[in-house]
PDB file of C-alpha atoms in Angstrom:
ATOM      1  CA  MET A   1      17.210 -21.350   7.776  1.00 75.00           C
ATOM      2  CA  ALA A   2      15.040 -18.238   7.924  1.00 79.00           C
ATOM      3  CA  PRO A   3      15.603 -15.565   5.247  1.00 88.00           C
ATOM      4  CA  PRO A   4      17.450 -12.310   6.037  1.00 92.00           C
ATOM      5  CA  LEU A   5      15.338  -9.927   8.090  1.00 96.00           C
ATOM      6  CA  TRP A   6      13.745  -6.937   6.349  1.00 97.00           C
ATOM      7  CA  THR A   7      14.968  -3.791   8.076  1.00 94.00           C
ATOM      8  CA  PHE A   8      14.474  -0.048   7.990  1.00 92.00           C
ATOM      9  CA  THR A   9      15.938   3.001   9.676  1.00 91.00           C
ATOM     10  CA  THR A  10      14.031   3.332  12.924  1.00 84.00           C
ATOM     11  CA  PRO A  11      12.182   6.666  12.652  1.00 84.00           C
ATOM     12  CA  PRO A  12      12.357   9.276  15.444  1.00 82.00           C
ATOM     13  CA  ALA A  13       8.655   8.847  16.251  1.00 87.00           C
ATOM     14  CA  ALA A  14       7.381   5.345  17.018  1.00 91.00           C
ATOM     15  CA  ARG A  15       5.124   3.940  14.324  1.00 94.00           C
ATOM     16  CA  THR A  16       1.992   1.809  14.626  1.00 96.00           C
ATOM     17  CA  PRO A  17       1.669  -0.011  11.296  1.00 97.00           C
ATOM     18  CA  GLN A  18      -1.053  -2.389  10.269  1.00 98.00           C
ATOM     19  CA  VAL A  19      -0.844  -5.116   7.635  1.00 98.00           C
ATOM     20  CA  MET A  20      -3.933  -6.977   6.444  1.00 98.00           C
ATOM     21  CA  LEU A  21      -3.683  -9.636   3.759  1.00 98.00           C
ATOM     22  CA  ALA A  22      -6.751 -11.616   2.670  1.00 98.00           C
ATOM     23  CA  ALA A  23      -6.224 -15.010   1.020  1.00 98.00           C
ATOM     24  CA  PHE A  24      -9.289 -16.382  -0.775  1.00 98.00           C
ATOM     25  CA  GLY A  25      -9.887 -20.044  -1.491  1.00 98.00           C
ATOM     26  CA  THR A  26     -12.510 -22.680  -2.190  1.00 97.00           C
ATOM     27  CA  GLY A  27     -13.191 -25.213   0.525  1.00 96.00           C
ATOM     28  CA  ALA A  28     -11.137 -25.931   3.611  1.00 93.00           C
ATOM     29  CA  LEU A  29      -7.385 -25.553   3.598  1.00 96.00           C
ATOM     30  CA  ALA A  30      -5.284 -28.687   3.218  1.00 96.00           C
ATOM     31  CA  ASP A  31      -3.637 -30.177   6.285  1.00 95.00           C
ATOM     32  CA  GLY A  32      -0.154 -31.640   6.415  1.00 94.00           C
ATOM     33  CA  VAL A  33       1.758 -28.576   5.197  1.00 97.00           C
ATOM     34  CA  PRO A  34       4.118 -27.504   8.016  1.00 96.00           C
ATOM     35  CA  LEU A  35       4.844 -23.798   8.477  1.00 95.00           C
ATOM     36  CA  SER A  36       8.526 -23.741   7.522  1.00 95.00           C
ATOM     37  CA  LEU A  37      10.305 -20.409   8.030  1.00 95.00           C
ATOM     38  CA  ALA A  38      12.735 -21.044   5.175  1.00 95.00           C
ATOM     39  CA  ARG A  39      10.205 -22.431   2.707  1.00 96.00           C
ATOM     40  CA  PHE A  40       7.680 -19.634   3.150  1.00 97.00           C
ATOM     41  CA  GLY A  41       9.950 -16.706   4.008  1.00 97.00           C
ATOM     42  CA  LEU A  42       9.195 -15.882   7.646  1.00 97.00           C
ATOM     43  CA  PRO A  43      12.121 -14.233   9.463  1.00 97.00           C
ATOM     44  CA  SER A  44      11.581 -15.878  12.876  1.00 96.00           C
ATOM     45  CA  ALA A  45       9.187 -17.926  14.961  1.00 96.00           C
ATOM     46  CA  GLN A  46       8.620 -14.842  17.134  1.00 96.00           C
ATOM     47  CA  HIS A  47       7.438 -12.804  14.155  1.00 97.00           C
ATOM     48  CA  ALA A  48       5.157 -15.663  13.114  1.00 97.00           C
ATOM     49  CA  ALA A  49       3.648 -15.963  16.596  1.00 97.00           C
ATOM     50  CA  ALA A  50       2.774 -12.254  16.642  1.00 98.00           C
ATOM     51  CA  LEU A  51       0.459 -12.569  13.634  1.00 98.00           C
ATOM     52  CA  ASP A  52      -3.327 -12.675  13.976  1.00 98.00           C
ATOM     53  CA  LEU A  53      -4.731 -15.383  11.674  1.00 98.00           C
ATOM     54  CA  ARG A  54      -8.468 -15.763  11.068  1.00 97.00           C
ATOM     55  CA  THR A  55     -10.545 -17.921   8.726  1.00 97.00           C
ATOM     56  CA  ILE A  56     -14.043 -16.773   7.775  1.00 98.00           C
ATOM     57  CA  PRO A  57     -16.326 -18.926   5.584  1.00 98.00           C
ATOM     58  CA  ARG A  58     -18.735 -17.165   3.265  1.00 98.00           C
ATOM     59  CA  ALA A  59     -21.609 -18.965   4.979  1.00 97.00           C
ATOM     60  CA  ALA A  60     -20.948 -16.974   8.169  1.00 97.00           C
ATOM     61  CA  ASP A  61     -21.893 -13.669   6.473  1.00 97.00           C
ATOM     62  CA  PRO A  62     -22.493 -13.859   2.703  1.00 97.00           C
ATOM     63  CA  ALA A  63     -23.061 -10.110   2.249  1.00 97.00           C
ATOM     64  CA  TRP A  64     -19.838  -9.178   4.071  1.00 97.00           C
ATOM     65  CA  PHE A  65     -17.905 -11.810   2.159  1.00 98.00           C
ATOM     66  CA  ASP A  66     -19.188 -10.726  -1.235  1.00 97.00           C
ATOM     67  CA  ASN A  67     -18.269  -7.091  -0.570  1.00 97.00           C
ATOM     68  CA  TRP A  68     -14.648  -8.115  -1.112  1.00 96.00           C
ATOM     69  CA  ARG A  69     -15.405  -8.767  -4.795  1.00 96.00           C
ATOM     70  CA  GLN A  70     -18.021  -6.161  -5.671  1.00 96.00           C
ATOM     71  CA  GLY A  71     -18.071  -2.474  -6.632  1.00 95.00           C
ATOM     72  CA  SER A  72     -14.744  -0.686  -6.905  1.00 93.00           C
ATOM     73  CA  LEU A  73     -12.860  -3.692  -5.524  1.00 96.00           C
ATOM     74  CA  ARG A  74     -14.237  -5.833  -8.346  1.00 97.00           C
ATOM     75  CA  ALA A  75     -13.008  -3.351 -10.942  1.00 96.00           C
ATOM     76  CA  ILE A  76      -9.542  -3.485  -9.361  1.00 97.00           C
ATOM     77  CA  ALA A  77      -9.671  -7.277  -9.194  1.00 98.00           C
ATOM     78  CA  GLY A  78     -10.596  -7.505 -12.857  1.00 97.00           C
ATOM     79  CA  ALA A  79      -7.655  -5.308 -13.861  1.00 97.00           C
ATOM     80  CA  ASP A  80      -5.198  -7.059 -11.524  1.00 98.00           C
ATOM     81  CA  LEU A  81      -6.235 -10.663 -12.053  1.00 98.00           C
ATOM     82  CA  GLY A  82      -7.497 -11.007 -15.605  1.00 96.00           C
ATOM     83  CA  PRO A  83      -8.631 -14.620 -16.159  1.00 96.00           C
ATOM     84  CA  ALA A  84      -7.778 -15.455 -12.517  1.00 97.00           C
ATOM     85  CA  LEU A  85     -10.827 -13.399 -11.491  1.00 97.00           C
ATOM     86  CA  ALA A  86     -12.797 -16.629 -11.801  1.00 97.00           C
ATOM     87  CA  ALA A  87     -10.922 -18.039  -8.796  1.00 97.00           C
ATOM     88  CA  LEU A  88     -11.989 -15.049  -6.705  1.00 98.00           C
ATOM     89  CA  ASP A  89     -15.610 -15.549  -7.770  1.00 97.00           C
ATOM     90  CA  ALA A  90     -15.447 -19.229  -6.826  1.00 97.00           C
ATOM     91  CA  ALA A  91     -13.962 -18.588  -3.380  1.00 98.00           C
ATOM     92  CA  ASP A  92     -16.046 -19.444  -0.327  1.00 98.00           C
ATOM     93  CA  HIS A  93     -13.437 -18.897   2.403  1.00 98.00           C
ATOM     94  CA  VAL A  94     -11.201 -15.956   3.256  1.00 98.00           C
ATOM     95  CA  HIS A  95      -8.158 -16.286   5.487  1.00 98.00           C
ATOM     96  CA  LEU A  96      -6.973 -13.027   7.060  1.00 98.00           C
ATOM     97  CA  VAL A  97      -3.370 -12.397   8.056  1.00 98.00           C
ATOM     98  CA  ILE A  98      -3.075  -9.332  10.294  1.00 98.00           C
ATOM     99  CA  ALA A  99       0.020  -7.728  11.820  1.00 98.00           C
ATOM    100  CA  GLU A 100      -0.261  -4.755  14.189  1.00 98.00           C
ATOM    101  CA  PRO A 101       3.083  -4.342  15.962  1.00 97.00           C
ATOM    102  CA  ALA A 102       3.717  -1.496  18.388  1.00 94.00           C
ATOM    103  CA  ALA A 103       6.828   0.585  17.614  1.00 93.00           C
ATOM    104  CA  PRO A 104       8.566  -2.092  15.522  1.00 95.00           C
ATOM    105  CA  ALA A 105      12.330  -1.890  15.181  1.00 93.00           C
ATOM    106  CA  ASP A 106      12.309  -3.745  11.860  1.00 96.00           C
ATOM    107  CA  LEU A 107       9.951  -4.794   9.061  1.00 97.00           C
ATOM    108  CA  GLY A 108       9.867  -8.440  10.069  1.00 97.00           C
ATOM    109  CA  TYR A 109       6.136  -8.139  10.800  1.00 98.00           C
ATOM    110  CA  LEU A 110       5.474  -7.360   7.118  1.00 98.00           C
ATOM    111  CA  GLN A 111       7.842 -10.069   5.940  1.00 98.00           C
ATOM    112  CA  ALA A 112       6.149 -12.573   8.267  1.00 98.00           C
ATOM    113  CA  ALA A 113       2.686 -11.612   7.020  1.00 98.00           C
ATOM    114  CA  TRP A 114       3.684 -12.418   3.459  1.00 98.00           C
ATOM    115  CA  GLY A 115       5.323 -15.655   4.602  1.00 98.00           C
ATOM    116  CA  ALA A 116       2.166 -16.756   6.392  1.00 98.00           C
ATOM    117  CA  THR A 117       0.175 -15.898   3.272  1.00 98.00           C
ATOM    118  CA  ARG A 118       2.464 -18.072   1.131  1.00 98.00           C
ATOM    119  CA  HIS A 119       1.758 -20.866   3.598  1.00 98.00           C
ATOM    120  CA  LEU A 120      -1.992 -20.363   3.067  1.00 98.00           C
ATOM    121  CA  VAL A 121      -1.427 -20.523  -0.694  1.00 98.00           C
ATOM    122  CA  ALA A 122       0.473 -23.788  -0.309  1.00 98.00           C
ATOM    123  CA  ARG A 123      -2.554 -25.111   1.556  1.00 98.00           C
ATOM    124  CA  GLY A 124      -5.003 -24.150  -1.182  1.00 97.00           C
ATOM    125  CA  ALA A 125      -5.738 -20.402  -1.228  1.00 98.00           C
ATOM    126  CA  GLY A 126      -5.638 -19.026  -4.756  1.00 97.00           C
ATOM    127  CA  ILE A 127      -6.077 -15.235  -4.639  1.00 98.00           C
ATOM    128  CA  VAL A 128      -4.510 -12.700  -2.269  1.00 98.00           C
ATOM    129  CA  LEU A 129      -5.708  -9.163  -1.591  1.00 98.00           C
ATOM    130  CA  ASP A 130      -3.278  -6.686  -0.025  1.00 98.00           C
ATOM    131  CA  VAL A 131      -6.040  -4.736   1.709  1.00 98.00           C
ATOM    132  CA  HIS A 132      -4.314  -1.400   2.359  1.00 98.00           C
ATOM    133  CA  ALA A 133      -2.623  -1.291  -1.051  1.00 98.00           C
ATOM    134  CA  MET A 134      -5.877  -2.514  -2.672  1.00 97.00           C
ATOM    135  CA  THR A 135      -3.920  -4.901  -4.873  1.00 98.00           C
ATOM    136  CA  PHE A 136      -5.024  -8.402  -5.876  1.00 98.00           C
ATOM    137  CA  ARG A 137      -2.474 -11.080  -6.716  1.00 98.00           C
ATOM    138  CA  ALA A 138      -2.946 -14.567  -8.089  1.00 98.00           C
ATOM    139  CA  ALA A 139      -1.110 -17.132  -5.997  1.00 96.00           C
ATOM    140  CA  ALA A 140       1.465 -17.807  -8.696  1.00 94.00           C
ATOM    141  CA  THR A 141       2.507 -14.130  -8.795  1.00 96.00           C
ATOM    142  CA  LEU A 142       3.479 -13.749  -5.121  1.00 97.00           C
ATOM    143  CA  ALA A 143       7.101 -12.818  -4.546  1.00 97.00           C
ATOM    144  CA  ALA A 144       9.477 -15.673  -3.750  1.00 96.00           C
ATOM    145  CA  ALA A 145      10.087 -16.593  -0.127  1.00 97.00           C
ATOM    146  CA  ASP A 146      13.661 -15.291  -0.276  1.00 95.00           C
ATOM    147  CA  ALA A 147      12.800 -12.052  -2.147  1.00 96.00           C
ATOM    148  CA  ALA A 148      14.358  -8.874  -0.810  1.00 95.00           C
ATOM    149  CA  LEU A 149      12.118  -6.053   0.369  1.00 97.00           C
ATOM    150  CA  ASP A 150      10.744  -4.022  -2.549  1.00 97.00           C
ATOM    151  CA  VAL A 151       8.780  -1.036  -1.243  1.00 97.00           C
ATOM    152  CA  ARG A 152       7.299  -0.354  -4.691  1.00 95.00           C
ATOM    153  CA  ARG A 153       5.795  -3.852  -4.651  1.00 97.00           C
ATOM    154  CA  GLU A 154       4.131  -3.041  -1.331  1.00 98.00           C
ATOM    155  CA  LEU A 155       2.463   0.147  -2.581  1.00 98.00           C
ATOM    156  CA  ARG A 156       0.038   1.199  -5.254  1.00 97.00           C
ATOM    157  CA  VAL A 157       0.308   4.630  -6.900  1.00 97.00           C
ATOM    158  CA  VAL A 158      -3.107   5.586  -8.252  1.00 96.00           C
ATOM    159  CA  PHE A 159      -3.994   8.303 -10.730  1.00 94.00           C
ATOM    160  CA  GLU A 160      -7.711   8.931 -10.345  1.00 88.00           C
ATOM    161  CA  THR A 161      -9.401   9.428 -13.705  1.00 81.00           C
ATOM    162  CA  ASP A 162     -12.079  11.666 -12.169  1.00 73.00           C
ATOM    163  CA  ALA A 163     -11.223  15.340 -12.745  1.00 61.00           C
ATOM    164  CA  THR A 164     -14.248  17.004 -11.179  1.00 58.00           C
ATOM    165  CA  ARG A 165     -12.169  19.146  -8.833  1.00 65.00           C
ATOM    166  CA  ARG A 166     -11.452  22.801  -9.477  1.00 68.00           C
ATOM    167  CA  GLY A 167      -9.183  23.392 -12.445  1.00 70.00           C
ATOM    168  CA  GLY A 168      -9.606  19.857 -13.746  1.00 75.00           C
ATOM    169  CA  ALA A 169      -7.337  18.485 -11.010  1.00 88.00           C
ATOM    170  CA  HIS A 170      -6.893  14.743 -10.679  1.00 92.00           C
ATOM    171  CA  ALA A 171      -5.840  13.095  -7.442  1.00 94.00           C
ATOM    172  CA  LEU A 172      -2.623  11.082  -7.646  1.00 96.00           C
ATOM    173  CA  HIS A 173      -1.890   9.156  -4.471  1.00 97.00           C
ATOM    174  CA  THR A 174      -0.365   6.129  -2.830  1.00 98.00           C
ATOM    175  CA  ARG A 175      -2.146   3.254  -1.142  1.00 98.00           C
ATOM    176  CA  GLY A 176      -0.411   0.945   1.297  1.00 98.00           C
ATOM    177  CA  MET A 177       1.731   3.248   3.440  1.00 98.00           C
ATOM    178  CA  ARG A 178      -0.251   2.190   6.500  1.00 98.00           C
ATOM    179  CA  LYS A 179       1.718  -1.073   6.362  1.00 98.00           C
ATOM    180  CA  PHE A 180       4.766   0.993   7.293  1.00 97.00           C
ATOM    181  CA  GLY A 181       2.952   3.114   9.886  1.00 97.00           C
ATOM    182  CA  ALA A 182       3.369   6.168   7.668  1.00 96.00           C
ATOM    183  CA  PRO A 183       0.930   8.542   5.930  1.00 97.00           C
ATOM    184  CA  ASP A 184      -0.069   8.049   2.332  1.00 98.00           C
ATOM    185  CA  LEU A 185       0.931  10.767  -0.127  1.00 98.00           C
ATOM    186  CA  VAL A 186      -1.566  12.758  -2.201  1.00 97.00           C
ATOM    187  CA  ALA A 187      -1.058  15.316  -4.963  1.00 96.00           C
ATOM    188  CA  LEU A 188      -3.554  17.138  -7.166  1.00 95.00           C
ATOM    189  CA  CYS A 189      -2.248  17.462 -10.708  1.00 93.00           C
ATOM    190  CA  SER A 190      -3.221  17.296 -14.372  1.00 92.00           C
ATOM    191  CA  ALA A 191      -2.824  14.306 -16.674  1.00 91.00           C
ATOM    192  CA  ALA A 192       0.202  15.974 -18.277  1.00 91.00           C
ATOM    193  CA  ASP A 193       1.846  16.372 -14.856  1.00 92.00           C
ATOM    194  CA  ALA A 194       1.119  12.811 -13.754  1.00 93.00           C
ATOM    195  CA  PRO A 195       4.342  11.074 -14.945  1.00 94.00           C
ATOM    196  CA  LEU A 196       6.554  13.586 -13.130  1.00 93.00           C
ATOM    197  CA  VAL A 197       4.368  13.787 -10.021  1.00 95.00           C
ATOM    198  CA  GLY A 198       3.958  10.015  -9.876  1.00 95.00           C
ATOM    199  CA  ASP A 199       7.717   9.505 -10.050  1.00 95.00           C
ATOM    200  CA  VAL A 200       8.326  11.975  -7.215  1.00 94.00           C
ATOM    201  CA  VAL A 201       5.519  10.491  -5.117  1.00 96.00           C
ATOM    202  CA  GLY A 202       6.932   6.987  -5.593  1.00 96.00           C
ATOM    203  CA  GLN A 203      10.453   8.014  -4.617  1.00 94.00           C
ATOM    204  CA  LEU A 204       9.274   9.976  -1.589  1.00 96.00           C
ATOM    205  CA  ALA A 205       7.003   7.132  -0.456  1.00 96.00           C
ATOM    206  CA  GLU A 206       9.934   4.720  -0.609  1.00 96.00           C
ATOM    207  CA  LEU A 207      12.106   6.993   1.546  1.00 95.00           C
ATOM    208  CA  VAL A 208       9.330   7.420   4.112  1.00 96.00           C
ATOM    209  CA  ALA A 209       8.500   3.699   4.181  1.00 96.00           C
ATOM    210  CA  LEU A 210      12.133   2.936   4.993  1.00 95.00           C
ATOM    211  CA  GLY A 211      12.121   5.241   8.005  1.00 94.00           C
ATOM    212  CA  GLY A 212      12.152   8.781   6.659  1.00 93.00           C
ATOM    213  CA  GLU A 213      10.074  11.355   8.501  1.00 91.00           C
ATOM    214  CA  LEU A 214       7.792  14.008   6.984  1.00 90.00           C
ATOM    215  CA  ALA A 215       8.145  16.885   9.421  1.00 85.00           C
ATOM    216  CA  LEU A 216       5.184  19.195  10.001  1.00 84.00           C
ATOM    217  CA  PRO A 217       4.046  21.856   9.274  1.00 86.00           C
ATOM    218  CA  ARG A 218       5.794  21.227   5.952  1.00 85.00           C
ATOM    219  CA  HIS A 219       8.594  19.064   4.662  1.00 89.00           C
ATOM    220  CA  GLY A 220      10.630  20.287   1.695  1.00 87.00           C
ATOM    221  CA  VAL A 221      11.261  18.052  -1.324  1.00 87.00           C
ATOM    222  CA  ASP A 222      13.931  19.463  -3.645  1.00 84.00           C
ATOM    223  CA  LEU A 223      13.403  18.437  -7.255  1.00 79.00           C
ATOM    224  CA  ASP A 224      16.274  20.436  -8.710  1.00 73.00           C
ATOM    225  CA  GLU A 225      17.904  23.851  -8.288  1.00 72.00           C
ATOM    226  CA  THR A 226      14.749  25.600  -9.515  1.00 73.00           C
ATOM    227  CA  ALA A 227      11.923  23.719  -7.791  1.00 81.00           C
ATOM    228  CA  THR A 228      10.998  22.673  -4.261  1.00 89.00           C
ATOM    229  CA  TRP A 229       7.719  21.005  -3.357  1.00 93.00           C
ATOM    230  CA  TYR A 230       6.373  20.527   0.149  1.00 94.00           C
ATOM    231  CA  ALA A 231       4.527  17.749   1.960  1.00 96.00           C
ATOM    232  CA  VAL A 232       1.940  19.404   4.217  1.00 96.00           C
ATOM    233  CA  ALA A 233      -0.930  18.361   6.477  1.00 96.00           C
ATOM    234  CA  ASP A 234      -4.128  17.097   4.854  1.00 95.00           C
ATOM    235  CA  GLU A 235      -6.230  20.122   5.828  1.00 93.00           C
ATOM    236  CA  HIS A 236      -9.001  19.415   3.309  1.00 91.00           C
ATOM    237  CA  GLY A 237      -9.597  15.774   4.228  1.00 95.00           C
ATOM    238  CA  LEU A 238      -8.405  14.256   0.963  1.00 94.00           C
ATOM    239  CA  ALA A 239      -7.561  10.984   2.704  1.00 96.00           C
ATOM    240  CA  ASP A 240     -11.207  10.508   3.661  1.00 96.00           C
ATOM    241  CA  LEU A 241     -12.478  11.594   0.247  1.00 93.00           C
ATOM    242  CA  LEU A 242     -10.207   9.038  -1.410  1.00 94.00           C
ATOM    243  CA  GLY A 243     -11.004   6.286   1.089  1.00 94.00           C
ATOM    244  CA  LEU A 244      -7.367   5.722   2.007  1.00 96.00           C
ATOM    245  CA  ASN A 245      -8.147   4.319   5.473  1.00 96.00           C
ATOM    246  CA  ASN A 246      -5.023   6.163   6.607  1.00 97.00           C
ATOM    247  CA  GLU A 247      -3.832   9.674   7.278  1.00 96.00           C
ATOM    248  CA  ALA A 248      -2.182  11.565   4.426  1.00 97.00           C
ATOM    249  CA  ARG A 249       0.301  14.264   3.535  1.00 97.00           C
ATOM    250  CA  VAL A 250      -0.381  16.460   0.516  1.00 97.00           C
ATOM    251  CA  LEU A 251       2.261  17.611  -1.956  1.00 96.00           C
ATOM    252  CA  VAL A 252       2.057  21.294  -2.929  1.00 95.00           C
ATOM    253  CA  ASP A 253       4.334  23.731  -4.742  1.00 91.00           C
ATOM    254  CA  ASP A 254       6.428  26.462  -3.110  1.00 88.00           C
ATOM    255  CA  ARG A 255       3.391  28.780  -2.998  1.00 90.00           C
ATOM    256  CA  GLY A 256       1.262  26.189  -1.227  1.00 91.00           C
ATOM    257  CA  HIS A 257      -0.817  25.557  -4.361  1.00 91.00           C
ATOM    258  CA  ASP A 258      -1.733  22.224  -5.918  1.00 92.00           C
ATOM    259  CA  LEU A 259       0.476  20.764  -8.648  1.00 93.00           C
ATOM    260  CA  VAL A 260      -1.864  21.320 -11.613  1.00 92.00           C
ATOM    261  CA  GLY A 261       0.335  22.674 -14.424  1.00 85.00           C
ATOM    262  CA  VAL A 262       3.541  22.204 -12.448  1.00 84.00           C
ATOM    263  CA  LEU A 263       5.375  20.604 -15.370  1.00 76.00           C
ATOM    264  CA  GLY A 264       4.854  23.698 -17.501  1.00 76.00           C
ATOM    265  CA  ARG A 265       5.887  26.003 -14.660  1.00 76.00           C
ATOM    266  CA  MET A 266       9.075  24.051 -14.101  1.00 74.00           C
ATOM    267  CA  ARG A 267       9.949  24.174 -17.799  1.00 73.00           C
ATOM    268  CA  ALA A 268       9.297  27.911 -17.873  1.00 71.00           C
ATOM    269  CA  GLY A 269      11.465  28.409 -14.792  1.00 64.00           C
ATOM    270  CA  ARG A 270      14.352  26.503 -16.301  1.00 60.00           C
ATOM    271  CA  GLY A 271      14.032  28.480 -19.524  1.00 54.00           C
ATOM    272  CA  SER A 272      14.307  31.794 -17.684  1.00 51.00           C
ATOM    273  CA  ALA A 273      17.166  30.692 -15.471  1.00 49.00           C
TER     274      ALA A 273
END
């Protein structure tokens, strides 16, 4: 029996999500492992049939293949995988699982993509890269086939250590919202603000992923009785600067300014209330 379907509240505007999962392995995949919906966690045969599956050996384009494990991606892989990084280095095949549904009414496409990836793992793939979230996972750490949807598992919230922007601002942002057909969220804040801003960004991203809409020109986010932030259009091209491969919305305070020092301003506002 197939697992329960992952669902969301259908948003007012149709979404065009894209999922891309890359499963790396050494040698050809094993035969004789049937694609069972129940065993691997695919919601239906129809969802499985809609996936685009591709296998690319390193020999076809060594430079392209090696780009998946060099530069900034290698630094992420090292942090995510630890000793399992050796399996990524040994890989000579990558198997891509791509889902690009038009105006989906549920999240079965995402659920099916992970199910197909578990099938690839059962056939010999050892490392999985969630391309839009830029997250590497060793095969043994994939969620179980019957796991419920966990939006936080699908996203990465990144606090960039570079503070070369005006006022020492760091970029804090999501990666992975493209899988839900929604914009990623970006905020500029200080290191002291990051825990608060990261918590708000994570909560807001979860609401949007599950069907919430960020209305333009600005969408209010009430923190408490003293503070409202706004999600606004990415007028300064932060999505491109951060390499999000997705559009973005930017969180600002009630004056339209970045969130550098917002924690102190909130504390001062509460003290004077």
